[in-house]
Amino acid sequence: FSASIDSNVDPAGALLVVTGEPIVHEFDITTFNDSVDGAWTIENMGDVGVSYDGVLTAIGDVPASLAAQLRVEYGLVDSKGEVTQWIGAGTLAESRSYNDTVGNSAASLDAAEVQLVPVRITLADPTQLEGADGETLTVHASFDVTYFVTDAS
């Protein structure tokens, strides 16, 4: 593989960039349905429109009982960026993609457009966690995005 460098060239096409702070939370095991909210910003830095999809995916060794109890929801936002509705996307063990959860029309970006993707993770029932007393169950996950060009103008 090779690539020549030319600082006078402006690349064409699509380039999605996902930004956002990591969601770090220690769930309260003394209550049902403890939640943490986060959000990602997806920006199309290219000059053509794209359709995209994303899914919250567990990384590495995942304690099965924790992944099964962590519910995933994606938020729909209004023009002010406020969440108007949360839509269930399964659990971290078996999560549905953003597109499957909110519908195709919500998951597209025109050239230079930005979209906010809120996410909520909820530990539904801490009594279903398996492990020894005092053991800490930890899971790491990533919001993985794929996309393809829809506007080849």
mmCIF file of N, CA and C in Angstrom, residues 7-146:
data_model
loop_
_atom_site.group_PDB
_atom_site.id
_atom_site.type_symbol
_atom_site.label_atom_id
_atom_site.label_comp_id
_atom_site.label_asym_id
_atom_site.label_seq_id
_atom_site.Cartn_x
_atom_site.Cartn_y
_atom_site.Cartn_z
ATOM 1 N N SER A 7 -0.441 18.492 -0.043
ATOM 2 C CA SER A 7 -1.214 19.401 0.816
ATOM 3 C C SER A 7 -2.150 20.307 0.033
ATOM 4 N N ASN A 8 -2.113 20.264 -1.288
ATOM 5 C CA ASN A 8 -3.001 21.089 -2.113
ATOM 6 C C ASN A 8 -4.274 20.357 -2.515
ATOM 7 N N VAL A 9 -4.436 19.119 -2.061
ATOM 8 C CA VAL A 9 -5.598 18.309 -2.435
ATOM 9 C C VAL A 9 -6.614 18.313 -1.304
ATOM 10 N N ASP A 10 -7.882 18.608 -1.641
ATOM 11 C CA ASP A 10 -8.997 18.482 -0.693
ATOM 12 C C ASP A 10 -9.737 17.195 -1.024
ATOM 13 N N PRO A 11 -9.692 16.198 -0.148
ATOM 14 C CA PRO A 11 -10.360 14.929 -0.440
ATOM 15 C C PRO A 11 -11.871 15.105 -0.604
ATOM 16 N N ALA A 12 -12.453 14.283 -1.461
ATOM 17 C CA ALA A 12 -13.902 14.270 -1.671
ATOM 18 C C ALA A 12 -14.470 12.989 -1.077
ATOM 19 N N GLY A 13 -15.775 12.951 -0.924
ATOM 20 C CA GLY A 13 -16.432 11.755 -0.417
ATOM 21 C C GLY A 13 -16.996 11.982 0.965
ATOM 22 N N ALA A 14 -17.126 10.902 1.713
ATOM 23 C CA ALA A 14 -17.726 10.954 3.046
ATOM 24 C C ALA A 14 -16.713 10.544 4.095
ATOM 25 N N LEU A 15 -16.816 11.175 5.250
ATOM 26 C CA LEU A 15 -15.990 10.803 6.398
ATOM 27 C C LEU A 15 -16.805 11.095 7.657
ATOM 28 N N LEU A 16 -17.233 10.047 8.335
ATOM 29 C CA LEU A 16 -17.965 10.230 9.593
ATOM 30 C C LEU A 16 -16.986 10.165 10.746
ATOM 31 N N VAL A 17 -17.136 11.126 11.664
ATOM 32 C CA VAL A 17 -16.296 11.182 12.858
ATOM 33 C C VAL A 17 -17.216 11.136 14.072
ATOM 34 N N VAL A 18 -16.953 10.205 14.972
ATOM 35 C CA VAL A 18 -17.759 10.044 16.183
ATOM 36 C C VAL A 18 -16.951 10.582 17.362
ATOM 37 N N THR A 19 -17.564 11.494 18.123
ATOM 38 C CA THR A 19 -16.907 12.040 19.311
ATOM 39 C C THR A 19 -17.854 11.947 20.494
ATOM 40 N N GLY A 20 -17.304 12.008 21.669
ATOM 41 C CA GLY A 20 -18.096 11.971 22.892
ATOM 42 C C GLY A 20 -17.251 11.451 24.039
ATOM 43 N N GLU A 21 -17.686 11.776 25.214
ATOM 44 C CA GLU A 21 -16.975 11.339 26.412
ATOM 45 C C GLU A 21 -17.312 9.878 26.723
ATOM 46 N N PRO A 22 -16.351 9.122 27.240
ATOM 47 C CA PRO A 22 -16.664 7.763 27.687
ATOM 48 C C PRO A 22 -17.731 7.792 28.774
ATOM 49 N N ILE A 23 -18.580 6.801 28.762
ATOM 50 C CA ILE A 23 -19.604 6.673 29.802
ATOM 51 C C ILE A 23 -19.010 5.797 30.896
ATOM 52 N N VAL A 24 -18.769 6.384 32.045
ATOM 53 C CA VAL A 24 -18.192 5.666 33.178
ATOM 54 C C VAL A 24 -19.194 5.769 34.325
ATOM 55 N N HIS A 25 -19.584 4.627 34.877
ATOM 56 C CA HIS A 25 -20.602 4.658 35.928
ATOM 57 C C HIS A 25 -20.494 3.398 36.777
ATOM 58 N N GLU A 26 -20.554 3.570 38.079
ATOM 59 C CA GLU A 26 -20.676 2.425 38.972
ATOM 60 C C GLU A 26 -22.135 2.357 39.381
ATOM 61 N N PHE A 27 -22.806 1.282 38.976
ATOM 62 C CA PHE A 27 -24.234 1.156 39.239
ATOM 63 C C PHE A 27 -24.509 0.906 40.719
ATOM 64 N N ASP A 28 -25.609 1.475 41.187
ATOM 65 C CA ASP A 28 -26.079 1.319 42.562
ATOM 66 C C ASP A 28 -26.831 -0.002 42.648
ATOM 67 N N ILE A 29 -26.243 -0.976 43.306
ATOM 68 C CA ILE A 29 -26.881 -2.294 43.387
ATOM 69 C C ILE A 29 -27.966 -2.362 44.459
ATOM 70 N N THR A 30 -28.231 -1.239 45.141
ATOM 71 C CA THR A 30 -29.287 -1.221 46.159
ATOM 72 C C THR A 30 -30.611 -0.739 45.588
ATOM 73 N N THR A 31 -30.659 -0.492 44.277
ATOM 74 C CA THR A 31 -31.894 -0.009 43.669
ATOM 75 C C THR A 31 -32.082 -0.637 42.297
ATOM 76 N N PHE A 32 -33.333 -0.839 41.920
ATOM 77 C CA PHE A 32 -33.636 -1.314 40.577
ATOM 78 C C PHE A 32 -33.542 -0.138 39.595
ATOM 79 N N ASN A 33 -33.179 -0.448 38.360
ATOM 80 C CA ASN A 33 -33.219 0.521 37.252
ATOM 81 C C ASN A 33 -32.329 1.748 37.438
ATOM 82 N N ASP A 34 -31.126 1.564 37.984
ATOM 83 C CA ASP A 34 -30.167 2.666 38.056
ATOM 84 C C ASP A 34 -29.661 2.919 36.635
ATOM 85 N N SER A 35 -29.657 4.182 36.212
ATOM 86 C CA SER A 35 -29.313 4.528 34.833
ATOM 87 C C SER A 35 -28.164 5.517 34.757
ATOM 88 N N VAL A 36 -27.517 5.527 33.596
ATOM 89 C CA VAL A 36 -26.520 6.536 33.258
ATOM 90 C C VAL A 36 -26.776 6.939 31.805
ATOM 91 N N ASP A 37 -26.704 8.249 31.550
ATOM 92 C CA ASP A 37 -26.910 8.776 30.208
ATOM 93 C C ASP A 37 -25.589 9.255 29.626
ATOM 94 N N GLY A 38 -25.474 9.166 28.338
ATOM 95 C CA GLY A 38 -24.327 9.682 27.613
ATOM 96 C C GLY A 38 -24.784 10.076 26.222
ATOM 97 N N ALA A 39 -23.866 10.545 25.419
ATOM 98 C CA ALA A 39 -24.205 10.915 24.043
ATOM 99 C C ALA A 39 -22.957 10.920 23.183
ATOM 100 N N TRP A 40 -23.175 10.637 21.916
ATOM 101 C CA TRP A 40 -22.124 10.746 20.918
ATOM 102 C C TRP A 40 -22.568 11.768 19.884
ATOM 103 N N THR A 41 -21.617 12.473 19.345
ATOM 104 C CA THR A 41 -21.872 13.379 18.229
ATOM 105 C C THR A 41 -21.272 12.734 16.993
ATOM 106 N N ILE A 42 -22.085 12.628 15.948
ATOM 107 C CA ILE A 42 -21.626 12.059 14.694
ATOM 108 C C ILE A 42 -21.627 13.176 13.666
ATOM 109 N N GLU A 43 -20.468 13.418 13.077
ATOM 110 C CA GLU A 43 -20.325 14.511 12.110
ATOM 111 C C GLU A 43 -19.869 13.960 10.765
ATOM 112 N N ASN A 44 -20.571 14.364 9.717
ATOM 113 C CA ASN A 44 -20.159 14.023 8.362
ATOM 114 C C ASN A 44 -19.217 15.131 7.884
ATOM 115 N N MET A 45 -17.933 14.869 7.891
ATOM 116 C CA MET A 45 -16.949 15.867 7.503
ATOM 117 C C MET A 45 -16.718 15.880 5.994
ATOM 118 N N GLY A 46 -17.451 15.029 5.286
ATOM 119 C CA GLY A 46 -17.286 14.940 3.843
ATOM 120 C C GLY A 46 -18.197 15.893 3.085
ATOM 121 N N ASP A 47 -18.186 15.738 1.759
ATOM 122 C CA ASP A 47 -18.978 16.615 0.905
ATOM 123 C C ASP A 47 -20.135 15.893 0.223
ATOM 124 N N VAL A 48 -20.476 14.690 0.693
ATOM 125 C CA VAL A 48 -21.616 13.930 0.177
ATOM 126 C C VAL A 48 -22.421 13.369 1.342
ATOM 127 N N GLY A 49 -23.694 13.097 1.091
ATOM 128 C CA GLY A 49 -24.554 12.522 2.119
ATOM 129 C C GLY A 49 -24.265 11.049 2.351
ATOM 130 N N VAL A 50 -24.559 10.594 3.570
ATOM 131 C CA VAL A 50 -24.345 9.191 3.928
ATOM 132 C C VAL A 50 -25.515 8.664 4.751
ATOM 133 N N SER A 51 -25.723 7.370 4.659
ATOM 134 C CA SER A 51 -26.565 6.650 5.603
ATOM 135 C C SER A 51 -25.614 5.949 6.551
ATOM 136 N N TYR A 52 -26.004 5.869 7.808
ATOM 137 C CA TYR A 52 -25.109 5.208 8.762
ATOM 138 C C TYR A 52 -25.919 4.372 9.735
ATOM 139 N N ASP A 53 -25.213 3.522 10.420
ATOM 140 C CA ASP A 53 -25.805 2.735 11.495
ATOM 141 C C ASP A 53 -24.728 2.566 12.555
ATOM 142 N N GLY A 54 -25.138 2.376 13.778
ATOM 143 C CA GLY A 54 -24.208 2.171 14.871
ATOM 144 C C GLY A 54 -24.800 1.200 15.864
ATOM 145 N N VAL A 55 -23.926 0.537 16.582
ATOM 146 C CA VAL A 55 -24.385 -0.398 17.601
ATOM 147 C C VAL A 55 -23.426 -0.342 18.781
ATOM 148 N N LEU A 56 -23.986 -0.384 19.973
ATOM 149 C CA LEU A 56 -23.183 -0.439 21.187
ATOM 150 C C LEU A 56 -22.748 -1.887 21.375
ATOM 151 N N THR A 57 -21.443 -2.117 21.332
ATOM 152 C CA THR A 57 -20.892 -3.464 21.343
ATOM 153 C C THR A 57 -19.959 -3.638 22.528
ATOM 154 N N ALA A 58 -20.131 -4.732 23.251
ATOM 155 C CA ALA A 58 -19.231 -5.043 24.360
ATOM 156 C C ALA A 58 -17.860 -5.410 23.812
ATOM 157 N N ILE A 59 -16.818 -5.037 24.564
ATOM 158 C CA ILE A 59 -15.437 -5.291 24.163
ATOM 159 C C ILE A 59 -14.793 -6.233 25.173
ATOM 160 N N GLY A 60 -14.096 -7.227 24.665
ATOM 161 C CA GLY A 60 -13.318 -8.112 25.531
ATOM 162 C C GLY A 60 -14.182 -9.058 26.343
ATOM 163 N N ASP A 61 -13.620 -9.518 27.465
ATOM 164 C CA ASP A 61 -14.337 -10.431 28.347
ATOM 165 C C ASP A 61 -15.448 -9.679 29.065
ATOM 166 N N VAL A 62 -16.655 -10.175 28.928
ATOM 167 C CA VAL A 62 -17.822 -9.502 29.493
ATOM 168 C C VAL A 62 -18.544 -10.465 30.439
ATOM 169 N N PRO A 63 -18.718 -10.069 31.700
ATOM 170 C CA PRO A 63 -19.507 -10.913 32.597
ATOM 171 C C PRO A 63 -20.933 -11.049 32.041
ATOM 172 N N ALA A 64 -21.326 -12.279 31.733
ATOM 173 C CA ALA A 64 -22.604 -12.521 31.063
ATOM 174 C C ALA A 64 -23.798 -11.966 31.841
ATOM 175 N N SER A 65 -23.800 -12.118 33.155
ATOM 176 C CA SER A 65 -24.961 -11.652 33.927
ATOM 177 C C SER A 65 -25.074 -10.135 33.902
ATOM 178 N N LEU A 66 -23.950 -9.427 33.869
ATOM 179 C CA LEU A 66 -23.987 -7.971 33.802
ATOM 180 C C LEU A 66 -24.464 -7.512 32.427
ATOM 181 N N ALA A 67 -23.898 -8.073 31.366
ATOM 182 C CA ALA A 67 -24.306 -7.691 30.008
ATOM 183 C C ALA A 67 -25.789 -7.965 29.778
ATOM 184 N N ALA A 68 -26.304 -9.057 30.348
ATOM 185 C CA ALA A 68 -27.720 -9.391 30.173
ATOM 186 C C ALA A 68 -28.642 -8.437 30.922
ATOM 187 N N GLN A 69 -28.162 -7.820 31.985
ATOM 188 C CA GLN A 69 -28.989 -6.916 32.786
ATOM 189 C C GLN A 69 -28.848 -5.448 32.386
ATOM 190 N N LEU A 70 -27.876 -5.121 31.552
ATOM 191 C CA LEU A 70 -27.690 -3.725 31.142
ATOM 192 C C LEU A 70 -28.555 -3.429 29.919
ATOM 193 N N ARG A 71 -29.651 -2.706 30.155
ATOM 194 C CA ARG A 71 -30.550 -2.315 29.061
ATOM 195 C C ARG A 71 -29.969 -1.114 28.334
ATOM 196 N N VAL A 72 -30.098 -1.114 27.007
ATOM 197 C CA VAL A 72 -29.622 -0.033 26.152
ATOM 198 C C VAL A 72 -30.832 0.685 25.563
ATOM 199 N N GLU A 73 -30.802 2.021 25.607
ATOM 200 C CA GLU A 73 -31.846 2.828 24.967
ATOM 201 C C GLU A 73 -31.170 3.954 24.191
ATOM 202 N N TYR A 74 -31.740 4.287 23.033
ATOM 203 C CA TYR A 74 -31.283 5.444 22.267
ATOM 204 C C TYR A 74 -32.344 6.523 22.365
ATOM 205 N N GLY A 75 -31.911 7.768 22.417
ATOM 206 C CA GLY A 75 -32.836 8.881 22.549
ATOM 207 C C GLY A 75 -33.108 9.567 21.227
ATOM 208 N N LEU A 76 -34.361 9.991 21.046
ATOM 209 C CA LEU A 76 -34.718 10.859 19.930
ATOM 210 C C LEU A 76 -34.658 12.285 20.452
ATOM 211 N N VAL A 77 -34.127 13.204 19.648
ATOM 212 C CA VAL A 77 -33.961 14.578 20.094
ATOM 213 C C VAL A 77 -34.767 15.538 19.231
ATOM 214 N N ASP A 78 -35.153 16.666 19.841
ATOM 215 C CA ASP A 78 -35.848 17.718 19.109
ATOM 216 C C ASP A 78 -34.823 18.686 18.513
ATOM 217 N N SER A 79 -35.318 19.768 17.928
ATOM 218 C CA SER A 79 -34.433 20.732 17.268
ATOM 219 C C SER A 79 -33.487 21.434 18.241
ATOM 220 N N LYS A 80 -33.795 21.391 19.544
ATOM 221 C CA LYS A 80 -32.931 22.003 20.556
ATOM 222 C C LYS A 80 -31.906 21.012 21.117
ATOM 223 N N GLY A 81 -31.964 19.759 20.641
ATOM 224 C CA GLY A 81 -31.046 18.745 21.138
ATOM 225 C C GLY A 81 -31.511 18.076 22.419
ATOM 226 N N GLU A 82 -32.763 18.336 22.823
ATOM 227 C CA GLU A 82 -33.317 17.724 24.035
ATOM 228 C C GLU A 82 -33.943 16.365 23.698
ATOM 229 N N VAL A 83 -33.725 15.388 24.556
ATOM 230 C CA VAL A 83 -34.316 14.061 24.343
ATOM 231 C C VAL A 83 -35.823 14.148 24.551
ATOM 232 N N THR A 84 -36.567 13.693 23.545
ATOM 233 C CA THR A 84 -38.033 13.686 23.627
ATOM 234 C C THR A 84 -38.583 12.294 23.894
ATOM 235 N N GLN A 85 -37.773 11.269 23.608
ATOM 236 C CA GLN A 85 -38.238 9.904 23.796
ATOM 237 C C GLN A 85 -37.040 8.966 23.857
ATOM 238 N N TRP A 86 -37.124 7.974 24.743
ATOM 239 C CA TRP A 86 -36.121 6.914 24.800
ATOM 240 C C TRP A 86 -36.720 5.666 24.175
ATOM 241 N N ILE A 87 -35.948 4.996 23.320
ATOM 242 C CA ILE A 87 -36.430 3.796 22.631
ATOM 243 C C ILE A 87 -35.500 2.636 22.982
ATOM 244 N N GLY A 88 -36.087 1.547 23.474
ATOM 245 C CA GLY A 88 -35.313 0.384 23.892
ATOM 246 C C GLY A 88 -34.597 -0.292 22.740
ATOM 247 N N ALA A 89 -33.333 -0.673 22.983
ATOM 248 C CA ALA A 89 -32.506 -1.337 21.969
ATOM 249 C C ALA A 89 -31.949 -2.653 22.492
ATOM 250 N N GLY A 90 -32.674 -3.315 23.382
ATOM 251 C CA GLY A 90 -32.223 -4.594 23.915
ATOM 252 C C GLY A 90 -31.285 -4.413 25.094
ATOM 253 N N THR A 91 -30.431 -5.387 25.284
ATOM 254 C CA THR A 91 -29.438 -5.350 26.359
ATOM 255 C C THR A 91 -28.049 -5.312 25.740
ATOM 256 N N LEU A 92 -27.058 -5.052 26.543
ATOM 257 C CA LEU A 92 -25.694 -5.052 26.026
ATOM 258 C C LEU A 92 -25.320 -6.447 25.510
ATOM 259 N N ALA A 93 -25.916 -7.477 26.078
ATOM 260 C CA ALA A 93 -25.651 -8.844 25.612
ATOM 261 C C ALA A 93 -26.255 -9.084 24.236
ATOM 262 N N GLU A 94 -27.374 -8.454 23.948
ATOM 263 C CA GLU A 94 -28.081 -8.637 22.673
ATOM 264 C C GLU A 94 -28.688 -7.315 22.245
ATOM 265 N N SER A 95 -27.828 -6.355 21.894
ATOM 266 C CA SER A 95 -28.354 -5.032 21.548
ATOM 267 C C SER A 95 -28.691 -4.945 20.068
ATOM 268 N N ARG A 96 -29.698 -4.115 19.783
ATOM 269 C CA ARG A 96 -30.077 -3.816 18.409
ATOM 270 C C ARG A 96 -29.347 -2.553 17.977
ATOM 271 N N SER A 97 -29.159 -2.400 16.706
ATOM 272 C CA SER A 97 -28.453 -1.231 16.193
ATOM 273 C C SER A 97 -29.322 0.020 16.322
ATOM 274 N N TYR A 98 -28.666 1.158 16.212
ATOM 275 C CA TYR A 98 -29.358 2.450 16.252
ATOM 276 C C TYR A 98 -30.407 2.520 15.146
ATOM 277 N N ASN A 99 -30.031 2.120 13.942
ATOM 278 C CA ASN A 99 -30.945 2.162 12.806
ATOM 279 C C ASN A 99 -32.161 1.273 13.035
ATOM 280 N N ASP A 100 -31.946 0.051 13.511
ATOM 281 C CA ASP A 100 -33.050 -0.865 13.782
ATOM 282 C C ASP A 100 -33.949 -0.330 14.888
ATOM 283 N N THR A 101 -33.377 0.430 15.797
ATOM 284 C CA THR A 101 -34.140 0.942 16.936
ATOM 285 C C THR A 101 -34.968 2.166 16.581
ATOM 286 N N VAL A 102 -34.361 3.148 15.902
ATOM 287 C CA VAL A 102 -35.074 4.415 15.650
ATOM 288 C C VAL A 102 -35.595 4.545 14.233
ATOM 289 N N GLY A 103 -35.207 3.669 13.310
ATOM 290 C CA GLY A 103 -35.706 3.712 11.937
ATOM 291 C C GLY A 103 -34.722 4.338 10.971
ATOM 292 N N ASN A 104 -34.781 3.922 9.723
ATOM 293 C CA ASN A 104 -33.834 4.354 8.691
ATOM 294 C C ASN A 104 -33.754 5.860 8.501
ATOM 295 N N SER A 105 -34.876 6.552 8.532
ATOM 296 C CA SER A 105 -34.851 7.978 8.205
ATOM 297 C C SER A 105 -34.040 8.793 9.214
ATOM 298 N N ALA A 106 -33.902 8.307 10.421
ATOM 299 C CA ALA A 106 -33.170 9.051 11.456
ATOM 300 C C ALA A 106 -31.664 8.901 11.305
ATOM 301 N N ALA A 107 -31.216 7.903 10.566
ATOM 302 C CA ALA A 107 -29.788 7.608 10.526
ATOM 303 C C ALA A 107 -29.169 7.971 9.181
ATOM 304 N N SER A 108 -29.231 9.242 8.829
ATOM 305 C CA SER A 108 -28.546 9.727 7.636
ATOM 306 C C SER A 108 -28.035 11.131 7.913
ATOM 307 N N LEU A 109 -26.959 11.480 7.234
ATOM 308 C CA LEU A 109 -26.356 12.798 7.407
ATOM 309 C C LEU A 109 -25.992 13.372 6.050
ATOM 310 N N ASP A 110 -26.397 14.614 5.807
ATOM 311 C CA ASP A 110 -25.967 15.321 4.611
ATOM 312 C C ASP A 110 -24.525 15.759 4.794
ATOM 313 N N ALA A 111 -23.929 16.262 3.729
ATOM 314 C CA ALA A 111 -22.571 16.780 3.800
ATOM 315 C C ALA A 111 -22.478 17.831 4.896
ATOM 316 N N ALA A 112 -21.444 17.756 5.710
ATOM 317 C CA ALA A 112 -21.153 18.704 6.797
ATOM 318 C C ALA A 112 -22.227 18.756 7.886
ATOM 319 N N GLU A 113 -23.111 17.781 7.951
ATOM 320 C CA GLU A 113 -24.163 17.749 8.975
ATOM 321 C C GLU A 113 -23.675 17.032 10.232
ATOM 322 N N VAL A 114 -24.252 17.408 11.369
ATOM 323 C CA VAL A 114 -23.909 16.832 12.665
ATOM 324 C C VAL A 114 -25.183 16.287 13.303
ATOM 325 N N GLN A 115 -25.078 15.142 13.967
ATOM 326 C CA GLN A 115 -26.228 14.564 14.653
ATOM 327 C C GLN A 115 -25.809 14.081 16.035
ATOM 328 N N LEU A 116 -26.682 14.308 17.006
ATOM 329 C CA LEU A 116 -26.476 13.854 18.375
ATOM 330 C C LEU A 116 -27.163 12.505 18.557
ATOM 331 N N VAL A 117 -26.457 11.545 19.162
ATOM 332 C CA VAL A 117 -27.021 10.227 19.454
ATOM 333 C C VAL A 117 -26.936 10.000 20.962
ATOM 334 N N PRO A 118 -28.034 10.304 21.685
ATOM 335 C CA PRO A 118 -28.050 10.041 23.123
ATOM 336 C C PRO A 118 -28.220 8.541 23.397
ATOM 337 N N VAL A 119 -27.607 8.087 24.477
ATOM 338 C CA VAL A 119 -27.743 6.692 24.887
ATOM 339 C C VAL A 119 -27.950 6.658 26.392
ATOM 340 N N ARG A 120 -28.756 5.705 26.814
ATOM 341 C CA ARG A 120 -28.987 5.471 28.252
ATOM 342 C C ARG A 120 -28.726 3.994 28.514
ATOM 343 N N ILE A 121 -27.949 3.721 29.561
ATOM 344 C CA ILE A 121 -27.666 2.355 29.990
ATOM 345 C C ILE A 121 -28.270 2.196 31.382
ATOM 346 N N THR A 122 -29.058 1.137 31.556
ATOM 347 C CA THR A 122 -29.765 0.916 32.822
ATOM 348 C C THR A 122 -29.479 -0.484 33.345
ATOM 349 N N LEU A 123 -29.086 -0.570 34.617
ATOM 350 C CA LEU A 123 -28.982 -1.868 35.282
ATOM 351 C C LEU A 123 -30.365 -2.173 35.843
ATOM 352 N N ALA A 124 -31.087 -3.036 35.132
ATOM 353 C CA ALA A 124 -32.479 -3.299 35.472
ATOM 354 C C ALA A 124 -32.622 -3.965 36.847
ATOM 355 N N ASP A 125 -32.016 -5.113 37.018
ATOM 356 C CA ASP A 125 -32.224 -5.896 38.238
ATOM 357 C C ASP A 125 -30.879 -6.368 38.793
ATOM 358 N N PRO A 126 -30.336 -5.649 39.767
ATOM 359 C CA PRO A 126 -29.028 -6.033 40.316
ATOM 360 C C PRO A 126 -29.043 -7.385 41.025
ATOM 361 N N THR A 127 -30.211 -7.887 41.406
ATOM 362 C CA THR A 127 -30.259 -9.190 42.077
ATOM 363 C C THR A 127 -29.926 -10.332 41.116
ATOM 364 N N GLN A 128 -29.910 -10.066 39.816
ATOM 365 C CA GLN A 128 -29.616 -11.102 38.821
ATOM 366 C C GLN A 128 -28.128 -11.198 38.482
ATOM 367 N N LEU A 129 -27.316 -10.326 39.083
ATOM 368 C CA LEU A 129 -25.877 -10.381 38.837
ATOM 369 C C LEU A 129 -25.277 -11.593 39.532
ATOM 370 N N GLU A 130 -24.350 -12.254 38.847
ATOM 371 C CA GLU A 130 -23.719 -13.445 39.389
ATOM 372 C C GLU A 130 -22.260 -13.159 39.730
ATOM 373 N N GLY A 131 -21.843 -13.639 40.898
ATOM 374 C CA GLY A 131 -20.455 -13.460 41.321
ATOM 375 C C GLY A 131 -20.360 -13.562 42.824
ATOM 376 N N ALA A 132 -19.141 -13.524 43.305
ATOM 377 C CA ALA A 132 -18.896 -13.607 44.748
ATOM 378 C C ALA A 132 -19.140 -12.247 45.393
ATOM 379 N N ASP A 133 -19.525 -12.265 46.671
ATOM 380 C CA ASP A 133 -19.692 -11.008 47.398
ATOM 381 C C ASP A 133 -18.405 -10.194 47.323
ATOM 382 N N GLY A 134 -18.548 -8.918 47.049
ATOM 383 C CA GLY A 134 -17.415 -8.015 46.952
ATOM 384 C C GLY A 134 -16.764 -7.969 45.576
ATOM 385 N N GLU A 135 -17.137 -8.902 44.702
ATOM 386 C CA GLU A 135 -16.563 -8.916 43.351
ATOM 387 C C GLU A 135 -17.122 -7.744 42.549
ATOM 388 N N THR A 136 -16.283 -7.116 41.755
ATOM 389 C CA THR A 136 -16.709 -6.023 40.883
ATOM 390 C C THR A 136 -16.779 -6.547 39.456
ATOM 391 N N LEU A 137 -17.954 -6.436 38.853
ATOM 392 C CA LEU A 137 -18.138 -6.824 37.462
ATOM 393 C C LEU A 137 -17.952 -5.578 36.603
ATOM 394 N N THR A 138 -17.150 -5.675 35.576
ATOM 395 C CA THR A 138 -16.842 -4.528 34.724
ATOM 396 C C THR A 138 -17.078 -4.897 33.272
ATOM 397 N N VAL A 139 -17.611 -3.944 32.528
ATOM 398 C CA VAL A 139 -17.796 -4.144 31.095
ATOM 399 C C VAL A 139 -17.323 -2.894 30.361
ATOM 400 N N HIS A 140 -16.684 -3.108 29.231
ATOM 401 C CA HIS A 140 -16.272 -2.015 28.352
ATOM 402 C C HIS A 140 -17.040 -2.189 27.045
ATOM 403 N N ALA A 141 -17.455 -1.073 26.446
ATOM 404 C CA ALA A 141 -18.210 -1.148 25.204
ATOM 405 C C ALA A 141 -17.831 0.015 24.304
ATOM 406 N N SER A 142 -18.145 -0.139 23.040
ATOM 407 C CA SER A 142 -17.841 0.882 22.046
ATOM 408 C C SER A 142 -19.049 1.066 21.145
ATOM 409 N N PHE A 143 -19.304 2.318 20.719
ATOM 410 C CA PHE A 143 -20.356 2.593 19.741
ATOM 411 C C PHE A 143 -19.696 2.532 18.367
ATOM 412 N N ASP A 144 -19.912 1.424 17.673
ATOM 413 C CA ASP A 144 -19.274 1.179 16.385
ATOM 414 C C ASP A 144 -20.184 1.639 15.260
ATOM 415 N N VAL A 145 -19.666 2.500 14.381
ATOM 416 C CA VAL A 145 -20.459 3.099 13.305
ATOM 417 C C VAL A 145 -19.947 2.630 11.952
ATOM 418 N N THR A 146 -20.894 2.262 11.089
ATOM 419 C CA THR A 146 -20.593 1.981 9.690
ATOM 420 C C THR A 146 -21.452 2.916 8.845
#
